[in-house]
Coordinates of C-alpha atoms in Angstrom, one line a residue:
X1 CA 250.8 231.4 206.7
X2 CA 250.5 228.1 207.7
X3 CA 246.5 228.0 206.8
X4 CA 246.8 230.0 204.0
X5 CA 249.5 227.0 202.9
X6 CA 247.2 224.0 204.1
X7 CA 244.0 225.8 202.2
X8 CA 246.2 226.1 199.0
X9 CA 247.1 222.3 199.2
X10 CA 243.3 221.2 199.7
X11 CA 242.5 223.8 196.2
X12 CA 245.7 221.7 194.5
X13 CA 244.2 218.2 195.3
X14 CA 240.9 219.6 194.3
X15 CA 241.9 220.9 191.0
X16 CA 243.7 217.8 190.4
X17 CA 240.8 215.7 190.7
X18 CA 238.7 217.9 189.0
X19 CA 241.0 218.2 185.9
X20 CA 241.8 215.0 185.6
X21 CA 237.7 213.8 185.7
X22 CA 237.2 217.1 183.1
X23 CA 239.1 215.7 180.6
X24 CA 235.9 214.1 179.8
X25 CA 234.7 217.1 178.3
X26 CA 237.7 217.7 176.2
X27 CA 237.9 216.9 172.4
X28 CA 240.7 214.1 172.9
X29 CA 239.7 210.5 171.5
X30 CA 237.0 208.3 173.8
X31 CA 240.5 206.7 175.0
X32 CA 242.3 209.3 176.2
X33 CA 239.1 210.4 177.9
X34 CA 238.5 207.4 179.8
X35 CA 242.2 206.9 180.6
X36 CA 242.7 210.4 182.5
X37 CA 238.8 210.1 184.2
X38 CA 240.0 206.9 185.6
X39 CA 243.1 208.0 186.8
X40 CA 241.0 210.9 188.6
X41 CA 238.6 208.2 190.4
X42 CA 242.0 206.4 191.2
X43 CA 243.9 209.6 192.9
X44 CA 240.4 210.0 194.9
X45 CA 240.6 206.5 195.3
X46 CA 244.2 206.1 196.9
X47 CA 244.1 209.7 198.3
X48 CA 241.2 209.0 200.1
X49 CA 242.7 206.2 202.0
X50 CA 246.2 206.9 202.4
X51 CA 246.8 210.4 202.0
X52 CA 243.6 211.9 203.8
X53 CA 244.4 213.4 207.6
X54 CA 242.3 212.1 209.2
X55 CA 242.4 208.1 207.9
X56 CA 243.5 205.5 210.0
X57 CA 246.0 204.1 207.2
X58 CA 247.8 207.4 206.4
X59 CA 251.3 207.5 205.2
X60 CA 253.8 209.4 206.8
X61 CA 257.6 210.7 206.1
X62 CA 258.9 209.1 202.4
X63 CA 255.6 207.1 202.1
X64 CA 253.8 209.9 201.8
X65 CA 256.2 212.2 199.8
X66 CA 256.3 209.3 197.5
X67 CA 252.0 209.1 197.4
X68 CA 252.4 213.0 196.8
X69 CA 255.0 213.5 194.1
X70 CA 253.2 210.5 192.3
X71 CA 249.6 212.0 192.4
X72 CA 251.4 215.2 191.3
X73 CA 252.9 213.8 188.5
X74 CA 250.2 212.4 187.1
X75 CA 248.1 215.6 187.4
X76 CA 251.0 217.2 185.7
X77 CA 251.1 214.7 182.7
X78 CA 247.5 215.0 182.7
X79 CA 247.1 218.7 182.7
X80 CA 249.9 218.8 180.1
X81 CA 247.9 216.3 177.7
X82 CA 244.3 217.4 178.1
X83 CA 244.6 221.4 178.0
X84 CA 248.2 221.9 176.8
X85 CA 251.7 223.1 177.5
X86 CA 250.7 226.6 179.8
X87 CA 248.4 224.9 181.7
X88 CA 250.4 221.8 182.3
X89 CA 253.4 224.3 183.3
X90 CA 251.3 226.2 185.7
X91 CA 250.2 223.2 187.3
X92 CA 253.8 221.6 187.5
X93 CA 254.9 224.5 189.3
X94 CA 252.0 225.1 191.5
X95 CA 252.6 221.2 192.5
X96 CA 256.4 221.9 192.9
X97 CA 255.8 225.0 195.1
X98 CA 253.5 223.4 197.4
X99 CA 255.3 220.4 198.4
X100 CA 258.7 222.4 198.5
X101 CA 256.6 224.9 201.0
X102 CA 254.8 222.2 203.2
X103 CA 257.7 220.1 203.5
X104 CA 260.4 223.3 204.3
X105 CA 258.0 225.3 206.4
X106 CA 257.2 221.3 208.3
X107 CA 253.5 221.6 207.9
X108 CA 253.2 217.8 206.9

């Protein structure tokens, strides 16, 4: 279970990134566009340096719920305005499962 969990968190920061940088290719205005791609390249960004395992700066206990929940947020907000209500939905409650799973089963 615990890999299985671990696996399904690396997919969700994946998919984050990777929606946030596709809204590119979305029919939303040229500002909209370049608003959510630039958040993307700024969750890699942050993520990269303070959430990544292995980094000598990563945050631990509220730190790095906070750095979670926020990156989470903003892929939900982002989901919601590039492809719409369902897939902003699913998103916020694949976010909400995951961190209430790592954090109960103490996989962080």
């Amino acid at each position: 279970m615990p890999s299985i969990m671990i696996s399904f968190r690396f997919l969700l920061e994946v998919i984050t990134v990777m929606g946030l940088l596709g809204g590119i290719f979305t029919g939303k205005p040229w500002a909209v566009k370049i608003g959510f791609a630039f958040l993307g390249l700024l969750v890699v960004l942050v993520w990269s340096r303070y959430g990544a395992p292995k980094t000598p700066q990563v945050l631990k206990g509220v730190r790095k719920l906070l750095l979670e929940s926020s990156v989470f947020v903003l892929g939900t907000i982002g989901f919601w305005q590039l492809y719409g209500d369902k897939a902003g939905l699913l998103y916020a409650l694949a976010a909400l499962a995951d961190l209430v799973l790592l954090y109960i089963l103490a996989l962080r």
